[in-house]
PDB file of C-alpha atoms in Angstrom:
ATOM      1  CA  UNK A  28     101.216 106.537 102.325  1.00  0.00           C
ATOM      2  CA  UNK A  29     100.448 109.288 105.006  1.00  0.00           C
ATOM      3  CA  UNK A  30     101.861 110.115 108.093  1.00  0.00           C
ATOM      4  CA  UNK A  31     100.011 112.884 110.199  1.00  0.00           C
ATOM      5  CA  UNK A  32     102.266 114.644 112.843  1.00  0.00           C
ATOM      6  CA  UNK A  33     100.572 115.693 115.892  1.00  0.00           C
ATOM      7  CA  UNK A  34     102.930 118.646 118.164  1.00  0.00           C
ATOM      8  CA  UNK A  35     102.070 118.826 121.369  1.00  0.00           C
ATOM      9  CA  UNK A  36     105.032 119.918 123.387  1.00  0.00           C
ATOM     10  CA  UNK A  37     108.681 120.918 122.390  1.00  0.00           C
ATOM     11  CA  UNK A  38     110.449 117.854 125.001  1.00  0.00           C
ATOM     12  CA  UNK A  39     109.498 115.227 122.186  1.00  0.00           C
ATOM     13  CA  UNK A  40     109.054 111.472 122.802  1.00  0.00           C
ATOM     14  CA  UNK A  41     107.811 109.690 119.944  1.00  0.00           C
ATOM     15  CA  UNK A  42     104.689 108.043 120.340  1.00  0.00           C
ATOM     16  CA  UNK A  43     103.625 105.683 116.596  1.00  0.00           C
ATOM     17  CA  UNK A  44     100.254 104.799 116.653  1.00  0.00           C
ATOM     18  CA  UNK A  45      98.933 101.617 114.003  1.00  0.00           C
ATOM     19  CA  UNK A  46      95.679 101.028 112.829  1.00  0.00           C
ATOM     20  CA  UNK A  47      94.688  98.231 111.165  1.00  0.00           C
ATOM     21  CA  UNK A  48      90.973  99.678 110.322  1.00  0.00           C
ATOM     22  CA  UNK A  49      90.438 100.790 106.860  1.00  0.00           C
ATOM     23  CA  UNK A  50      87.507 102.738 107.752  1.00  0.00           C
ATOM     24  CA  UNK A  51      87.694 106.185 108.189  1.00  0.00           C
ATOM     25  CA  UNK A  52      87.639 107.778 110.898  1.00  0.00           C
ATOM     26  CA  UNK A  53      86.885 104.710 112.814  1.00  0.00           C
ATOM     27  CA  UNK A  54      86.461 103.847 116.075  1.00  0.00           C
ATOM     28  CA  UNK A  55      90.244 102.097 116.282  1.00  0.00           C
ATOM     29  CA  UNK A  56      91.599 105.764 114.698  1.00  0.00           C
ATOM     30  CA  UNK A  57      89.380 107.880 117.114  1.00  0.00           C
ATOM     31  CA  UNK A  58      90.340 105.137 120.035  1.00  0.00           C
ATOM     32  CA  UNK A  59      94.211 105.394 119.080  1.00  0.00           C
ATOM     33  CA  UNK A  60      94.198 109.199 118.845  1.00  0.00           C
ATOM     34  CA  UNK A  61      93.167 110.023 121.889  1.00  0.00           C
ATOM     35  CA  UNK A  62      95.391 107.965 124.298  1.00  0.00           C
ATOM     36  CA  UNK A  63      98.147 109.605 122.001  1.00  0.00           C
ATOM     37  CA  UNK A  64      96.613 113.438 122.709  1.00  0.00           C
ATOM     38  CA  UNK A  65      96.458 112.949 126.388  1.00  0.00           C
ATOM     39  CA  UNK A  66     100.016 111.854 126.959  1.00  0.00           C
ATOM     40  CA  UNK A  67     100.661 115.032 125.925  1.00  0.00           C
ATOM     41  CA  UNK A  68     103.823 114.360 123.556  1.00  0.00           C
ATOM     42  CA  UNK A  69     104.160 114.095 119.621  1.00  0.00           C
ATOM     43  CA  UNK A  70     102.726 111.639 117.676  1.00  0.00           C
ATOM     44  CA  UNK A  71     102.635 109.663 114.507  1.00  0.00           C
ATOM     45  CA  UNK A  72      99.667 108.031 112.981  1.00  0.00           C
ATOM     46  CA  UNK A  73      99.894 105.390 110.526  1.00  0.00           C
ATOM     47  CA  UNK A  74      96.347 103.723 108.571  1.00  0.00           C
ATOM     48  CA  UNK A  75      97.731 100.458 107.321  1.00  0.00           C
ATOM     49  CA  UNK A  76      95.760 100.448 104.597  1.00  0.00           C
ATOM     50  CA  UNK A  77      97.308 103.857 103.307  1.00  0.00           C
ATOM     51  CA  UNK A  78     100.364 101.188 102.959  1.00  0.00           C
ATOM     52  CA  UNK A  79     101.667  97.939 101.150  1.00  0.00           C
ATOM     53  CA  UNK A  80     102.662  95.646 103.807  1.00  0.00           C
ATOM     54  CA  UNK A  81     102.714  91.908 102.576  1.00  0.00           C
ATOM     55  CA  UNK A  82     102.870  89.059 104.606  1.00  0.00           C
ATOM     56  CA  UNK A  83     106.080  87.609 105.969  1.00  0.00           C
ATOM     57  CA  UNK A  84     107.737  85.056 103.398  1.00  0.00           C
ATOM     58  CA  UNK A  85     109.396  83.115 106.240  1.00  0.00           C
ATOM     59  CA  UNK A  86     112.637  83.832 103.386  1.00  0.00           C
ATOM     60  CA  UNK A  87     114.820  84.174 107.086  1.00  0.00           C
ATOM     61  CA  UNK A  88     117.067  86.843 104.888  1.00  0.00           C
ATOM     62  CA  UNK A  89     116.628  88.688 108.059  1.00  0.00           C
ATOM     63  CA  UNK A  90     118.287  86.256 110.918  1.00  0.00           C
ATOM     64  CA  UNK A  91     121.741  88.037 110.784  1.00  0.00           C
ATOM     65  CA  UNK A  92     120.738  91.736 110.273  1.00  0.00           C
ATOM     66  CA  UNK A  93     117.426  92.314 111.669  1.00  0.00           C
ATOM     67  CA  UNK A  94     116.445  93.755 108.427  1.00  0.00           C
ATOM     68  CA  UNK A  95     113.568  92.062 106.151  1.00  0.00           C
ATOM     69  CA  UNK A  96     114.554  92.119 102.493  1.00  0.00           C
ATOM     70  CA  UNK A  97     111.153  92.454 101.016  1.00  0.00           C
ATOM     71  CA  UNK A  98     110.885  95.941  99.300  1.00  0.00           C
ATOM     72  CA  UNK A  99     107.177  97.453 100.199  1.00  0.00           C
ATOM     73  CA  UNK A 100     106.415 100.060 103.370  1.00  0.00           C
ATOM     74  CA  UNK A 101     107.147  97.901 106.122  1.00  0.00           C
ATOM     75  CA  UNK A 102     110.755  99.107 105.720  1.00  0.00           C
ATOM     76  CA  UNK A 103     109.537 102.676 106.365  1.00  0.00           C
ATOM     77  CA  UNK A 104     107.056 101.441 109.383  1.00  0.00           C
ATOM     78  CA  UNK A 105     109.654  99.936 110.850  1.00  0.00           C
ATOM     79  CA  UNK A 106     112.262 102.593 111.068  1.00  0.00           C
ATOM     80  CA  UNK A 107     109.542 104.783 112.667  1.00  0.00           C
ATOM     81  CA  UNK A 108     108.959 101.873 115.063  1.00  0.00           C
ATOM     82  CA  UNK A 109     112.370 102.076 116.128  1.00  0.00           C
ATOM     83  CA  UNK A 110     112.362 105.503 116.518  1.00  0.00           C
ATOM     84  CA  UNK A 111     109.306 105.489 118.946  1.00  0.00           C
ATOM     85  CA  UNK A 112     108.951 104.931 122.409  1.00  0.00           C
ATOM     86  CA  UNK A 113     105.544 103.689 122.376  1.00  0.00           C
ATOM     87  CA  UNK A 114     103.558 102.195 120.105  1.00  0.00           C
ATOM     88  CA  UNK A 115      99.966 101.724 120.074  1.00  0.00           C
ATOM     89  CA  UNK A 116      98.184  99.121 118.033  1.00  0.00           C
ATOM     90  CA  UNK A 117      94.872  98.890 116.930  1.00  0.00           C
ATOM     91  CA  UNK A 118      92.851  96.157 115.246  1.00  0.00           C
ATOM     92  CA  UNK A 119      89.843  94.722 114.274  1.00  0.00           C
ATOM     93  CA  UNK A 120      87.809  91.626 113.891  1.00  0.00           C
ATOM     94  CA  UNK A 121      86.723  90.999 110.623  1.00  0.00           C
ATOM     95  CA  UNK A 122      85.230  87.194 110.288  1.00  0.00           C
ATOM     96  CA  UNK A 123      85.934  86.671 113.817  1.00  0.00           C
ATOM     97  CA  UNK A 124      89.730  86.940 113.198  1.00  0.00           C
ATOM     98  CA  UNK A 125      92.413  89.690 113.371  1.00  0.00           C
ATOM     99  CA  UNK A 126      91.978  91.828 110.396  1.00  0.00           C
ATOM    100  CA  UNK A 127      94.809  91.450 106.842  1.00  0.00           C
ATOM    101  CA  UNK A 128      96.666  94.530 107.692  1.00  0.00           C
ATOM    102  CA  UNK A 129      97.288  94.156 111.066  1.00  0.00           C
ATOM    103  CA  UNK A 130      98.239  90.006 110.884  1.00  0.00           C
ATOM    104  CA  UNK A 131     100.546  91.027 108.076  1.00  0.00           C
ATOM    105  CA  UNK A 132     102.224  93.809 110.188  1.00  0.00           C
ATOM    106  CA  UNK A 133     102.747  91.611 113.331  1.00  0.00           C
ATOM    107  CA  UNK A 134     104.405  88.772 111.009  1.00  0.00           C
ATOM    108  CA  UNK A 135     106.716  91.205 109.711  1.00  0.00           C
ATOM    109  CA  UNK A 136     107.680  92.178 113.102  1.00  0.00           C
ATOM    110  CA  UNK A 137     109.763  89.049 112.988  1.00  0.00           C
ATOM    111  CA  UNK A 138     112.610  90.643 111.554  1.00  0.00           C
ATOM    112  CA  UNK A 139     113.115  93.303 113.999  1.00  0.00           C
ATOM    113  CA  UNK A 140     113.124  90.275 116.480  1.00  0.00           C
ATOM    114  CA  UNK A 141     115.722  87.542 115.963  1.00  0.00           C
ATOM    115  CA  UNK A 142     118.975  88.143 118.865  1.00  0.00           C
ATOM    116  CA  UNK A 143     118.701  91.579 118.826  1.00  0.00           C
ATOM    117  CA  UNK A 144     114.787  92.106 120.322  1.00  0.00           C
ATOM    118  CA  UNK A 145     114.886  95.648 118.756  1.00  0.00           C
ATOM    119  CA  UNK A 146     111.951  96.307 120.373  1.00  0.00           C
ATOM    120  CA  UNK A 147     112.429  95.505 123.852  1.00  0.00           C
ATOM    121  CA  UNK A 148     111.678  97.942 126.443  1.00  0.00           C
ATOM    122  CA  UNK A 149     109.229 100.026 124.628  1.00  0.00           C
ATOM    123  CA  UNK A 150     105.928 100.372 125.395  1.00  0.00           C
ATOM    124  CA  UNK A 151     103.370  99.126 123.666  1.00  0.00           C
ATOM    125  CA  UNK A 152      99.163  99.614 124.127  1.00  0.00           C
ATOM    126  CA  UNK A 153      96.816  97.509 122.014  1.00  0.00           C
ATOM    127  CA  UNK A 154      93.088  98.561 120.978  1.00  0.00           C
ATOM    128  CA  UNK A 155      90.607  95.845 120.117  1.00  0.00           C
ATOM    129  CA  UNK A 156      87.730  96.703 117.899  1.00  0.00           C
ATOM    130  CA  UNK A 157      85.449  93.747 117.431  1.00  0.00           C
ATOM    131  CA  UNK A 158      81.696  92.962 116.943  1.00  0.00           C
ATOM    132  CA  UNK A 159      81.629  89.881 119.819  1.00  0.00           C
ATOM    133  CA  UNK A 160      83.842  89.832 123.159  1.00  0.00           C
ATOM    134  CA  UNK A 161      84.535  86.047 122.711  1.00  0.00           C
ATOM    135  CA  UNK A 162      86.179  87.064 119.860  1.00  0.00           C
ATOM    136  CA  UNK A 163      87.859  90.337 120.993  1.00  0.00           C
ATOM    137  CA  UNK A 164      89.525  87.947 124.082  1.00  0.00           C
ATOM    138  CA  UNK A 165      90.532  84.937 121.476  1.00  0.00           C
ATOM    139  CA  UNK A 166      92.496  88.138 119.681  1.00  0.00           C
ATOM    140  CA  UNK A 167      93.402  89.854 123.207  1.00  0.00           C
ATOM    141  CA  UNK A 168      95.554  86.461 123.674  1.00  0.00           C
ATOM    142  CA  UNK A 169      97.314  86.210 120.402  1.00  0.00           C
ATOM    143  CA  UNK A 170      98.989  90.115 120.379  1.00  0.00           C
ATOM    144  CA  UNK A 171      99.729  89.483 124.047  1.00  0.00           C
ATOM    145  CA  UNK A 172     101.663  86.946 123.069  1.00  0.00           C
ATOM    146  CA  UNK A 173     103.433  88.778 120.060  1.00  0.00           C
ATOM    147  CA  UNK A 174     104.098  91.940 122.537  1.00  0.00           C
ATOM    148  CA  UNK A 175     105.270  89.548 124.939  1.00  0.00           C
ATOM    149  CA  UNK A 176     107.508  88.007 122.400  1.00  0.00           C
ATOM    150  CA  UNK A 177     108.813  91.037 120.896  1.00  0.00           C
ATOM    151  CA  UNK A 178     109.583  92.021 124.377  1.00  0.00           C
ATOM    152  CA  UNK A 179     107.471  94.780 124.303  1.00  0.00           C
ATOM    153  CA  UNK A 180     106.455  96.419 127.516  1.00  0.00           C
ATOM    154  CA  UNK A 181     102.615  95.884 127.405  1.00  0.00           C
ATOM    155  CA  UNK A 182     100.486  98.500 129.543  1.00  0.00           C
ATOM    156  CA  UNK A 183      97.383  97.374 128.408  1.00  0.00           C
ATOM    157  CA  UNK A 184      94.739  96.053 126.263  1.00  0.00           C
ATOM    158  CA  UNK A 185      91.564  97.695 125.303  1.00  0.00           C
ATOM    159  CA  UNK A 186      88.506  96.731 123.851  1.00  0.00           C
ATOM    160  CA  UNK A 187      86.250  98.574 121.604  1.00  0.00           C
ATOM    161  CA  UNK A 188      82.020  97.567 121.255  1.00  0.00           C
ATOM    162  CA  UNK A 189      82.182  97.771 117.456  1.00  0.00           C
ATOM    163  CA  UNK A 190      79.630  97.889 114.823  1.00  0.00           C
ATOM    164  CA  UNK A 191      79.353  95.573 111.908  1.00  0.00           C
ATOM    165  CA  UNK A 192      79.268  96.481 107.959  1.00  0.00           C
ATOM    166  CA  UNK A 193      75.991  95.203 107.720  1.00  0.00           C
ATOM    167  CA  UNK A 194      74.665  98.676 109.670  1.00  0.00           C
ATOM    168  CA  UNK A 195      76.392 101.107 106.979  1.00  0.00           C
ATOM    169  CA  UNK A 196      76.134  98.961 103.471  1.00  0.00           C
ATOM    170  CA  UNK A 197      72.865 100.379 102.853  1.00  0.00           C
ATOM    171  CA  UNK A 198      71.167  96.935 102.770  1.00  0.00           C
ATOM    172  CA  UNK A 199      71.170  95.814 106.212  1.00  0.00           C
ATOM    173  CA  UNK A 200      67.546  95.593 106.923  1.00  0.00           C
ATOM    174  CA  UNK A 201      66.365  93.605 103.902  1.00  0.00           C
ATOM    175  CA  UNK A 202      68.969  91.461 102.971  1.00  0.00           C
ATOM    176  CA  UNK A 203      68.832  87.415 103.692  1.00  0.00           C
ATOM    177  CA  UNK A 204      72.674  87.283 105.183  1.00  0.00           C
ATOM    178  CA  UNK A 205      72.334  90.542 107.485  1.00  0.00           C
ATOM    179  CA  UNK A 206      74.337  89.905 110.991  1.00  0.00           C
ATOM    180  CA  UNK A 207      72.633  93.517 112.170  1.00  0.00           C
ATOM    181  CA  UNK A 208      69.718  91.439 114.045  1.00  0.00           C
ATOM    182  CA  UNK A 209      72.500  89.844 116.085  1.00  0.00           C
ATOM    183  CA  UNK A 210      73.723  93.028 117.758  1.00  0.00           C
ATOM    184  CA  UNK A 211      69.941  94.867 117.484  1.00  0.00           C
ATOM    185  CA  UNK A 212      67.801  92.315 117.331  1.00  0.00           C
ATOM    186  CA  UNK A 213      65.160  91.590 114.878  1.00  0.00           C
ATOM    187  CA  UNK A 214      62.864  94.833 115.573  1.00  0.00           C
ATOM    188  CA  UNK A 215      65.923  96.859 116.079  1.00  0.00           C
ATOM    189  CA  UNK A 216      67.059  99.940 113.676  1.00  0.00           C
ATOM    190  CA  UNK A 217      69.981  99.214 111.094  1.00  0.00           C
ATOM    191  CA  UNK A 218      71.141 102.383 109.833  1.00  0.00           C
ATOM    192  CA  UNK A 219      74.322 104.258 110.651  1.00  0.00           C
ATOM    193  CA  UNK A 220      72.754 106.353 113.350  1.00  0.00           C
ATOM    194  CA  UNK A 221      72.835 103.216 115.715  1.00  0.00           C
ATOM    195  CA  UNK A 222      76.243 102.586 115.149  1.00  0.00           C
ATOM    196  CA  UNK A 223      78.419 102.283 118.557  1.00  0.00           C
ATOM    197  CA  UNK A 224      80.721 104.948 119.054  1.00  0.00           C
ATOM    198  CA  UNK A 225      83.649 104.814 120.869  1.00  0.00           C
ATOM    199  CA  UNK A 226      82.622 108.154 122.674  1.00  0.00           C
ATOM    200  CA  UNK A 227      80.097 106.735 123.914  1.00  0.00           C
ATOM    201  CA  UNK A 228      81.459 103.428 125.938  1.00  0.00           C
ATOM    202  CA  UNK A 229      83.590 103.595 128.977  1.00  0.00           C
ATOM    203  CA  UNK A 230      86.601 102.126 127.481  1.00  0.00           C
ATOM    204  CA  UNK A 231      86.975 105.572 126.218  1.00  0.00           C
ATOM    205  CA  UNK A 232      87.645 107.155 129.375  1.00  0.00           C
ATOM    206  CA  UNK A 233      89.564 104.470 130.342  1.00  0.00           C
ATOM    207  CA  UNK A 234      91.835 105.193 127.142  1.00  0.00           C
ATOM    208  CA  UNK A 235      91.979 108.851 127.981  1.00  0.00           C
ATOM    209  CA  UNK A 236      93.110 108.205 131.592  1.00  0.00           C
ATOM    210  CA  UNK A 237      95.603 105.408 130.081  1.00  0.00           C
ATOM    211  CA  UNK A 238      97.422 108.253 127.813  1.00  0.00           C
ATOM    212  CA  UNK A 239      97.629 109.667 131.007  1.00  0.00           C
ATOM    213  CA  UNK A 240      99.479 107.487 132.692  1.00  0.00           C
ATOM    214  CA  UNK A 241     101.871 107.028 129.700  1.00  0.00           C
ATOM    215  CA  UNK A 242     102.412 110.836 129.185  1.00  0.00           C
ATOM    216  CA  UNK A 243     103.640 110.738 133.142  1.00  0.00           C
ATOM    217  CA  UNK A 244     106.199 107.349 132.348  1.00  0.00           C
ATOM    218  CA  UNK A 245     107.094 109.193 129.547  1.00  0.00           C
ATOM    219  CA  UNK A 246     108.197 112.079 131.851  1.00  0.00           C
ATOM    220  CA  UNK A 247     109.530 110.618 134.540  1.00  0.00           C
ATOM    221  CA  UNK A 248     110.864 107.345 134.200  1.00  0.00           C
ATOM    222  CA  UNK A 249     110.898 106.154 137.602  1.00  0.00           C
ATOM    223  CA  UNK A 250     107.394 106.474 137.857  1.00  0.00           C
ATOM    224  CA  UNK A 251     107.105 103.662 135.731  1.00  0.00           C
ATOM    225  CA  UNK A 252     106.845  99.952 138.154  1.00  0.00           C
ATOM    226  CA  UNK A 253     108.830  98.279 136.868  1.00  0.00           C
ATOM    227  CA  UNK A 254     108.846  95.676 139.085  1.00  0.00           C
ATOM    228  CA  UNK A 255     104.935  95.308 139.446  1.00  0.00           C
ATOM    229  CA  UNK A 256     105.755  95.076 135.266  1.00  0.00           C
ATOM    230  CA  UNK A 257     107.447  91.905 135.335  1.00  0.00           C
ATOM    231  CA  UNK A 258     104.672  90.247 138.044  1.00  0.00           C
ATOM    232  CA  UNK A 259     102.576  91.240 135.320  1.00  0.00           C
ATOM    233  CA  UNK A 260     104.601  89.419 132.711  1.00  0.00           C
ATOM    234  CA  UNK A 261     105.374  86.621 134.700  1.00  0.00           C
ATOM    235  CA  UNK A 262     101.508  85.848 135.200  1.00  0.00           C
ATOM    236  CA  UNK A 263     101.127  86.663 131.463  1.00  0.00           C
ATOM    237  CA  UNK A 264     103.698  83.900 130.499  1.00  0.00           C
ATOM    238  CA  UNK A 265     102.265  81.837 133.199  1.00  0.00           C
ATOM    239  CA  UNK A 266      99.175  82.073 131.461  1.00  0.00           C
ATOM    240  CA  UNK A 267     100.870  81.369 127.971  1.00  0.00           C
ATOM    241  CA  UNK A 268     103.576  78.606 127.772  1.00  0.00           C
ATOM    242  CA  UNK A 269     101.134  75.833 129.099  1.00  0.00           C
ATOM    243  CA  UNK A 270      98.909  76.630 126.440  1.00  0.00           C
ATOM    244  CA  UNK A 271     101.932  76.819 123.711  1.00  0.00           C
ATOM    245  CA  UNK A 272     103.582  73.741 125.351  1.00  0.00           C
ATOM    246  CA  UNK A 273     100.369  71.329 124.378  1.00  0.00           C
ATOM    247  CA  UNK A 274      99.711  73.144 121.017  1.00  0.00           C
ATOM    248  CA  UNK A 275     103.644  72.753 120.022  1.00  0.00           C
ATOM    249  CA  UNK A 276     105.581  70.356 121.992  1.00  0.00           C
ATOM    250  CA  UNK A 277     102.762  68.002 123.457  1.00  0.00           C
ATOM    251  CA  UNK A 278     101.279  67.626 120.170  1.00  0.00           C
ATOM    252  CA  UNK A 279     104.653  66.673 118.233  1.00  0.00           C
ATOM    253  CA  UNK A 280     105.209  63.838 121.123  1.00  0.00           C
ATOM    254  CA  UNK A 281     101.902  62.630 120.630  1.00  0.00           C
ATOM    255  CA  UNK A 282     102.172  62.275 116.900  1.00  0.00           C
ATOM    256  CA  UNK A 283     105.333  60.842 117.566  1.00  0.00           C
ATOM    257  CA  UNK A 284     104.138  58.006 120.268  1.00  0.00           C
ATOM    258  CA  UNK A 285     101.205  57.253 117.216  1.00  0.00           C
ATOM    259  CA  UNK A 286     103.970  57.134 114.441  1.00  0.00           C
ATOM    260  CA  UNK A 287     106.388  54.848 116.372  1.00  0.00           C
ATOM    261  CA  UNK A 288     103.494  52.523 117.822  1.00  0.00           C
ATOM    262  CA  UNK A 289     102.495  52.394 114.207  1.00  0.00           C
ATOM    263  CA  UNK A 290     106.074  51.097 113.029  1.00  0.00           C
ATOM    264  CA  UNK A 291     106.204  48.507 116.287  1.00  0.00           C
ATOM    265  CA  UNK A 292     102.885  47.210 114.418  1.00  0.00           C
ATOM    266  CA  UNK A 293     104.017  47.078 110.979  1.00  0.00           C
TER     267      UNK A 293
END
């Protein structure tokens, strides 16, 4: 477990930054570090897999007292998320999914839900590191929906060009089950010298100008819309509950409708 402690300024608002990468250095650190720097305040930086978060046991031990009962690191995490103001998550897209640590972390963030919303009102940011943009939206959706959930107030969502394993496990070029021609195609170079920085895209000066803007909210709260934040959340649910209504409630009537026409037969 590591924590590294960034101070910037003495007027400290705590700012937790997540990353799900276990590469290091990565793109998602580099990504996460730097909207953190230009806010201007203190920070804390958490690499997931520094830590032993397991997956939620759906035990509901935690309905009464917001408090999971499973003894690993989330217990730590989770006091410094309630001690921050912001925190930024970052991801990435292993198999064209959200990667172990990160899933894992958001599933835990269950607890701190139930009644209470212990995390409602803070802001949150959320990086995207993935390989394919389909894939990088299909993710996108799914934390909006936890931050929405959770209550968190979402400035935005950013996504990282990333490079696959395939360019830095020494064997891209010449093995049968290389994805490298898929981003390079099949004249291109695979080594690590063609691997995408962050540095280099323009969602990195759009995540400098974003930390920013939070280091000013951070200052001076009325700064902060929050009117123009709840349009925003509005059309985010708007965009959400039709798409949870058919995959929860639409689907259990329709199974019903079969089940009972089933028994009418019978």
């Amino acid at each position: 477990m590591c924590v590294q402690t960034i101070t910037l300024e003495v007027n400290i608002k705590k700012i937790l930054c997540i990353s799900g990468s276990p590469i290091k250095n990565s793109n998602t650190d580099r990504m996460l570090k730097t909207i953190a720097d230009q806010t201007g305040f203190e920070y804390d930086f958490i690499k997931l897999s520094d830590w032993v978060v397991r997956p939620c046991l759906a035990c509901k031990a935690c309905v009464t007292t917001n408090r999971c009962v499973q003894k690993d690191d989330f217990e730590e995490i989770s006091n410094l998320i309630l001690g921050a103001e912001v925190v930024i998550f970052g991801v990435y897209t292993p198999y064209g999914m959200i990667d172990a640590f990160s899933k894992a972390l958001l599933e835990r963030l269950w607890s701190m839900r139930h009644i209470n919303s212990l995390n409602s009102g803070k802001f949150a940011i959320t990086v995207v590191t993935s390989a394919n943009k389909n894939t990088a939206e299909q993710v996108n959706q799914q934390i909006m929906m936890e931050m929405v959930m959770e209550k968190f107030i979402l400035l935005d969502q950013l996504v990282i060009n990333g490079t696959i394993p395939c360019f830095t496990c020494g064997k891209g070029d010449i093995c049968g089950n290389s994805a490298a021609p898929m981003q390079v195609g099949e004249n291109g170079i695979v080594s690590d010298s063609n691997c995408f920085d962050v540095e280099t895209q323009s969602v990195f000066e759009k995540g400098k100008k974003l930390g920013k803007l939070l280091g000013d909210y951070l200052r001076n709260d009325p700064a902060f819309d929050k009117e123009g934040y709840q349009k925003n959340i509005n059309k985010m649910m708007g965009q959400i509950m039709p798409v949870m209504d058919q995959g929860m409630r639409q689907w259990r009537e329709d199974e019903l409708k079969k089940v009972n026409m089933q028994i009418k037969k019978n």
